[in-house]
Amino acid sequence: NAGVTQTPKFQVLKTGQSMTLQCAQDMNHNSMYWYRQDPGMGLRLIYYSASEGTTDKGEVPNGYNVSRLNKREFSLRLESAAPSQTSVYFCASFRGTLEETQYFGPGTRLLVL
Amino acid sequence: RKEVEQDPGPFNVPEGATVAFNCTYSNSASQSFFWYRQDCRKEPKLLMSVYSSGNEDGRFTAQLNRASQYISLLIRDSKLSDSATYLCVSRGTDSWGKLQFGAGTQVVVTP
């Protein structure tokens, strides 16, 4: 039981390049999320998927797209990377019960030059 | 105004001492509250849920004050390994579990 996994762990991009961050969970959770974390800003929600087949914008969606490939996998795509997207990206999942909360993957550190 | 606000610290604490800090939330409809721990930009990990009656888990005690809209975390007998950033988190009433994160309070336990 690996929980939430993310690939890659680190990535360096040049401005304008594209890439996809991968996230998978093996806990049979319904909802999945993508966050970015910048110094002093806390975690900000980029996109989320409440259930398989649905996706919605979060607080900071501009410059990103997502795909909920199946119940396990939720990917985040940067079509044309910008230096402002340099950040640490976390994926999380949530079963959907009031007693529980979100569980996070180990993160992807992205540097856009 | 941020929905969840925390004192960024750092709170410098001698080993063995007690440290306590609060966070405030602005949405009175928030239903659930949590404290997460985060080490050196690693992933946040759930430390404990916060119940209306308050709850304790070993050396950690969390309290919720709905009237004043704040949550507290107290760490007793601080260990060097308690050095981390503690994130205060609230959740509203929607079914998909959207969380609001504070920016975190840094705790540094010194020998």
mmCIF file of N, CA and C in Angstrom, chain A residues 43-104:
data_model
loop_
_atom_site.group_PDB
_atom_site.id
_atom_site.type_symbol
_atom_site.label_atom_id
_atom_site.label_comp_id
_atom_site.label_asym_id
_atom_site.label_seq_id
_atom_site.Cartn_x
_atom_site.Cartn_y
_atom_site.Cartn_z
ATOM 1 N N LEU A 43 -0.539 26.272 1.079
ATOM 2 C CA LEU A 43 -0.965 25.413 -0.036
ATOM 3 C C LEU A 43 -2.154 26.057 -0.749
ATOM 4 N N ARG A 44 -2.069 26.122 -2.062
ATOM 5 C CA ARG A 44 -3.162 26.676 -2.854
ATOM 6 C C ARG A 44 -3.658 25.628 -3.843
ATOM 7 N N LEU A 45 -4.955 25.494 -3.895
ATOM 8 C CA LEU A 45 -5.578 24.471 -4.727
ATOM 9 C C LEU A 45 -5.583 24.909 -6.188
ATOM 10 N N ILE A 46 -5.080 24.047 -7.060
ATOM 11 C CA ILE A 46 -5.027 24.352 -8.489
ATOM 12 C C ILE A 46 -6.287 23.794 -9.172
ATOM 13 N N TYR A 47 -6.468 22.490 -9.075
ATOM 14 C CA TYR A 47 -7.620 21.794 -9.625
ATOM 15 C C TYR A 47 -7.967 20.649 -8.692
ATOM 16 N N TYR A 48 -9.190 20.199 -8.791
ATOM 17 C CA TYR A 48 -9.572 19.015 -8.041
ATOM 18 C C TYR A 48 -10.537 18.171 -8.868
ATOM 19 N N SER A 49 -10.663 16.920 -8.440
ATOM 20 C CA SER A 49 -11.597 15.992 -9.062
ATOM 21 C C SER A 49 -12.400 15.359 -7.940
ATOM 22 N N ALA A 50 -13.655 15.745 -7.833
ATOM 23 C CA ALA A 50 -14.488 15.239 -6.747
ATOM 24 C C ALA A 50 -14.749 13.740 -6.897
ATOM 25 N N SER A 51 -14.826 13.292 -8.132
ATOM 26 C CA SER A 51 -15.035 11.867 -8.379
ATOM 27 C C SER A 51 -14.549 11.555 -9.787
ATOM 28 N N GLU A 52 -14.413 10.291 -10.085
ATOM 29 C CA GLU A 52 -13.950 9.882 -11.405
ATOM 30 C C GLU A 52 -14.861 10.490 -12.465
ATOM 31 N N GLY A 53 -14.233 11.124 -13.465
ATOM 32 C CA GLY A 53 -15.013 11.698 -14.555
ATOM 33 C C GLY A 53 -15.330 13.162 -14.394
ATOM 34 N N THR A 54 -14.983 13.761 -13.246
ATOM 35 C CA THR A 54 -15.250 15.184 -13.039
ATOM 36 C C THR A 54 -13.976 15.910 -12.635
ATOM 37 N N THR A 55 -13.827 17.146 -13.105
ATOM 38 C CA THR A 55 -12.728 17.995 -12.663
ATOM 39 C C THR A 55 -13.256 19.419 -12.535
ATOM 40 N N ASP A 56 -12.672 20.177 -11.609
ATOM 41 C CA ASP A 56 -13.093 21.567 -11.396
ATOM 42 C C ASP A 56 -11.899 22.418 -11.024
ATOM 43 N N LYS A 57 -12.022 23.706 -11.306
ATOM 44 C CA LYS A 57 -10.953 24.647 -10.995
ATOM 45 C C LYS A 57 -10.919 24.933 -9.501
ATOM 46 N N GLY A 58 -9.708 25.139 -9.031
ATOM 47 C CA GLY A 58 -9.524 25.579 -7.663
ATOM 48 C C GLY A 58 -9.212 27.057 -7.622
ATOM 49 N N GLU A 59 -8.323 27.427 -6.720
ATOM 50 C CA GLU A 59 -8.009 28.838 -6.487
ATOM 51 C C GLU A 59 -7.096 29.443 -7.553
ATOM 52 N N VAL A 60 -6.164 28.634 -8.092
ATOM 53 C CA VAL A 60 -5.144 29.160 -9.017
ATOM 54 C C VAL A 60 -5.014 28.259 -10.244
ATOM 55 N N PRO A 61 -6.038 28.148 -11.092
ATOM 56 C CA PRO A 61 -5.998 27.194 -12.205
ATOM 57 C C PRO A 61 -5.292 27.671 -13.469
ATOM 58 N N ASN A 62 -5.045 28.969 -13.590
ATOM 59 C CA ASN A 62 -4.517 29.499 -14.849
ATOM 60 C C ASN A 62 -3.151 28.915 -15.179
ATOM 61 N N GLY A 63 -3.019 28.446 -16.410
ATOM 62 C CA GLY A 63 -1.758 27.880 -16.883
ATOM 63 C C GLY A 63 -1.650 26.378 -16.703
ATOM 64 N N TYR A 64 -2.716 25.774 -16.183
ATOM 65 C CA TYR A 64 -2.713 24.332 -15.903
ATOM 66 C C TYR A 64 -3.943 23.656 -16.504
ATOM 67 N N ASN A 65 -3.792 22.368 -16.798
ATOM 68 C CA ASN A 65 -4.918 21.520 -17.151
ATOM 69 C C ASN A 65 -4.782 20.203 -16.408
ATOM 70 N N VAL A 66 -5.894 19.510 -16.222
ATOM 71 C CA VAL A 66 -5.844 18.238 -15.504
ATOM 72 C C VAL A 66 -6.629 17.177 -16.258
ATOM 73 N N SER A 67 -6.307 15.936 -15.918
ATOM 74 C CA SER A 67 -7.063 14.801 -16.439
ATOM 75 C C SER A 67 -7.236 13.789 -15.327
ATOM 76 N N ARG A 68 -8.480 13.394 -15.088
ATOM 77 C CA ARG A 68 -8.714 12.286 -14.145
ATOM 78 C C ARG A 68 -8.833 11.041 -15.026
ATOM 79 N N LEU A 69 -7.729 10.347 -15.168
ATOM 80 C CA LEU A 69 -7.612 9.245 -16.120
ATOM 81 C C LEU A 69 -8.492 8.062 -15.719
ATOM 82 N N ASN A 70 -8.577 7.809 -14.443
ATOM 83 C CA ASN A 70 -9.409 6.755 -13.868
ATOM 84 C C ASN A 70 -9.497 7.052 -12.380
ATOM 85 N N LYS A 71 -10.045 6.148 -11.600
ATOM 86 C CA LYS A 71 -10.204 6.463 -10.178
ATOM 87 C C LYS A 71 -8.849 6.643 -9.496
ATOM 88 N N ARG A 72 -7.833 5.952 -9.962
ATOM 89 C CA ARG A 72 -6.522 5.973 -9.318
ATOM 90 C C ARG A 72 -5.671 7.173 -9.694
ATOM 91 N N GLU A 73 -5.804 7.655 -10.930
ATOM 92 C CA GLU A 73 -4.804 8.568 -11.466
ATOM 93 C C GLU A 73 -5.363 9.948 -11.809
ATOM 94 N N PHE A 74 -4.575 10.967 -11.484
ATOM 95 C CA PHE A 74 -4.979 12.346 -11.716
ATOM 96 C C PHE A 74 -3.725 13.103 -12.137
ATOM 97 N N SER A 75 -3.680 13.583 -13.381
ATOM 98 C CA SER A 75 -2.468 14.217 -13.871
ATOM 99 C C SER A 75 -2.672 15.723 -14.016
ATOM 100 N N LEU A 76 -1.560 16.443 -13.911
ATOM 101 C CA LEU A 76 -1.544 17.904 -14.036
ATOM 102 C C LEU A 76 -0.617 18.274 -15.169
ATOM 103 N N ARG A 77 -1.084 19.063 -16.118
ATOM 104 C CA ARG A 77 -0.276 19.417 -17.284
ATOM 105 C C ARG A 77 -0.017 20.919 -17.329
ATOM 106 N N LEU A 78 1.241 21.241 -17.576
ATOM 107 C CA LEU A 78 1.643 22.612 -17.858
ATOM 108 C C LEU A 78 1.904 22.682 -19.351
ATOM 109 N N GLU A 79 1.093 23.414 -20.071
ATOM 110 C CA GLU A 79 1.210 23.450 -21.538
ATOM 111 C C GLU A 79 2.385 24.299 -22.005
ATOM 112 N N SER A 80 2.616 25.419 -21.303
ATOM 113 C CA SER A 80 3.703 26.325 -21.669
ATOM 114 C C SER A 80 4.237 26.927 -20.377
ATOM 115 N N ALA A 81 5.256 26.278 -19.839
ATOM 116 C CA ALA A 81 5.714 26.635 -18.501
ATOM 117 C C ALA A 81 6.251 28.063 -18.448
ATOM 118 N N ALA A 82 5.990 28.708 -17.294
ATOM 119 C CA ALA A 82 6.465 30.065 -17.038
ATOM 120 C C ALA A 82 7.232 30.064 -15.718
ATOM 121 N N PRO A 83 8.193 30.996 -15.548
ATOM 122 C CA PRO A 83 8.946 31.045 -14.286
ATOM 123 C C PRO A 83 8.038 31.149 -13.055
ATOM 124 N N SER A 84 6.870 31.782 -13.211
ATOM 125 C CA SER A 84 5.945 31.918 -12.078
ATOM 126 C C SER A 84 5.369 30.571 -11.629
ATOM 127 N N GLN A 85 5.566 29.523 -12.429
ATOM 128 C CA GLN A 85 5.090 28.194 -12.063
ATOM 129 C C GLN A 85 6.151 27.383 -11.325
ATOM 130 N N THR A 86 7.295 27.998 -11.083
ATOM 131 C CA THR A 86 8.287 27.374 -10.208
ATOM 132 C C THR A 86 7.679 27.220 -8.828
ATOM 133 N N SER A 87 7.638 25.999 -8.351
ATOM 134 C CA SER A 87 6.933 25.732 -7.097
ATOM 135 C C SER A 87 7.131 24.271 -6.711
ATOM 136 N N VAL A 88 6.554 23.919 -5.590
ATOM 137 C CA VAL A 88 6.443 22.518 -5.202
ATOM 138 C C VAL A 88 4.986 22.117 -5.386
ATOM 139 N N TYR A 89 4.757 21.040 -6.105
ATOM 140 C CA TYR A 89 3.400 20.596 -6.418
ATOM 141 C C TYR A 89 3.077 19.331 -5.633
ATOM 142 N N PHE A 90 1.958 19.389 -4.935
ATOM 143 C CA PHE A 90 1.503 18.228 -4.169
ATOM 144 C C PHE A 90 0.173 17.734 -4.716
ATOM 145 N N CYS A 91 0.078 16.426 -4.796
ATOM 146 C CA CYS A 91 -1.179 15.767 -5.109
ATOM 147 C C CYS A 91 -1.739 15.209 -3.812
ATOM 148 N N ALA A 92 -3.058 15.176 -3.678
ATOM 149 C CA ALA A 92 -3.683 14.620 -2.475
ATOM 150 C C ALA A 92 -4.924 13.845 -2.874
ATOM 151 N N SER A 93 -5.345 12.962 -1.988
ATOM 152 C CA SER A 93 -6.586 12.225 -2.225
ATOM 153 C C SER A 93 -7.410 12.166 -0.946
ATOM 154 N N PHE A 94 -8.696 11.901 -1.117
ATOM 155 C CA PHE A 94 -9.642 11.954 -0.002
ATOM 156 C C PHE A 94 -10.738 10.939 -0.254
ATOM 157 N N ARG A 95 -11.050 10.145 0.776
ATOM 158 C CA ARG A 95 -12.064 9.115 0.626
ATOM 159 C C ARG A 95 -13.451 9.708 0.428
ATOM 160 N N GLY A 96 -13.758 10.791 1.161
ATOM 161 C CA GLY A 96 -15.068 11.414 1.013
ATOM 162 C C GLY A 96 -15.946 11.303 2.233
ATOM 163 N N THR A 97 -15.370 10.982 3.384
ATOM 164 C CA THR A 97 -16.173 10.898 4.605
ATOM 165 C C THR A 97 -15.810 12.054 5.530
ATOM 166 N N LEU A 98 -16.760 12.475 6.346
ATOM 167 C CA LEU A 98 -16.526 13.619 7.229
ATOM 168 C C LEU A 98 -15.432 13.359 8.253
ATOM 169 N N GLU A 99 -15.265 12.079 8.609
ATOM 170 C CA GLU A 99 -14.287 11.757 9.656
ATOM 171 C C GLU A 99 -12.860 11.818 9.135
ATOM 172 N N GLU A 100 -12.693 11.762 7.826
ATOM 173 C CA GLU A 100 -11.344 11.677 7.265
ATOM 174 C C GLU A 100 -10.944 12.995 6.614
ATOM 175 N N THR A 101 -9.676 13.037 6.192
ATOM 176 C CA THR A 101 -9.175 14.225 5.530
ATOM 177 C C THR A 101 -8.268 13.793 4.385
ATOM 178 N N GLN A 102 -7.580 14.742 3.801
ATOM 179 C CA GLN A 102 -6.769 14.453 2.620
ATOM 180 C C GLN A 102 -5.401 13.900 3.006
ATOM 181 N N TYR A 103 -4.905 13.012 2.136
ATOM 182 C CA TYR A 103 -3.570 12.449 2.279
ATOM 183 C C TYR A 103 -2.741 12.870 1.075
ATOM 184 N N PHE A 104 -1.497 13.249 1.362
ATOM 185 C CA PHE A 104 -0.668 13.882 0.344
ATOM 186 C C PHE A 104 0.410 12.957 -0.198
#
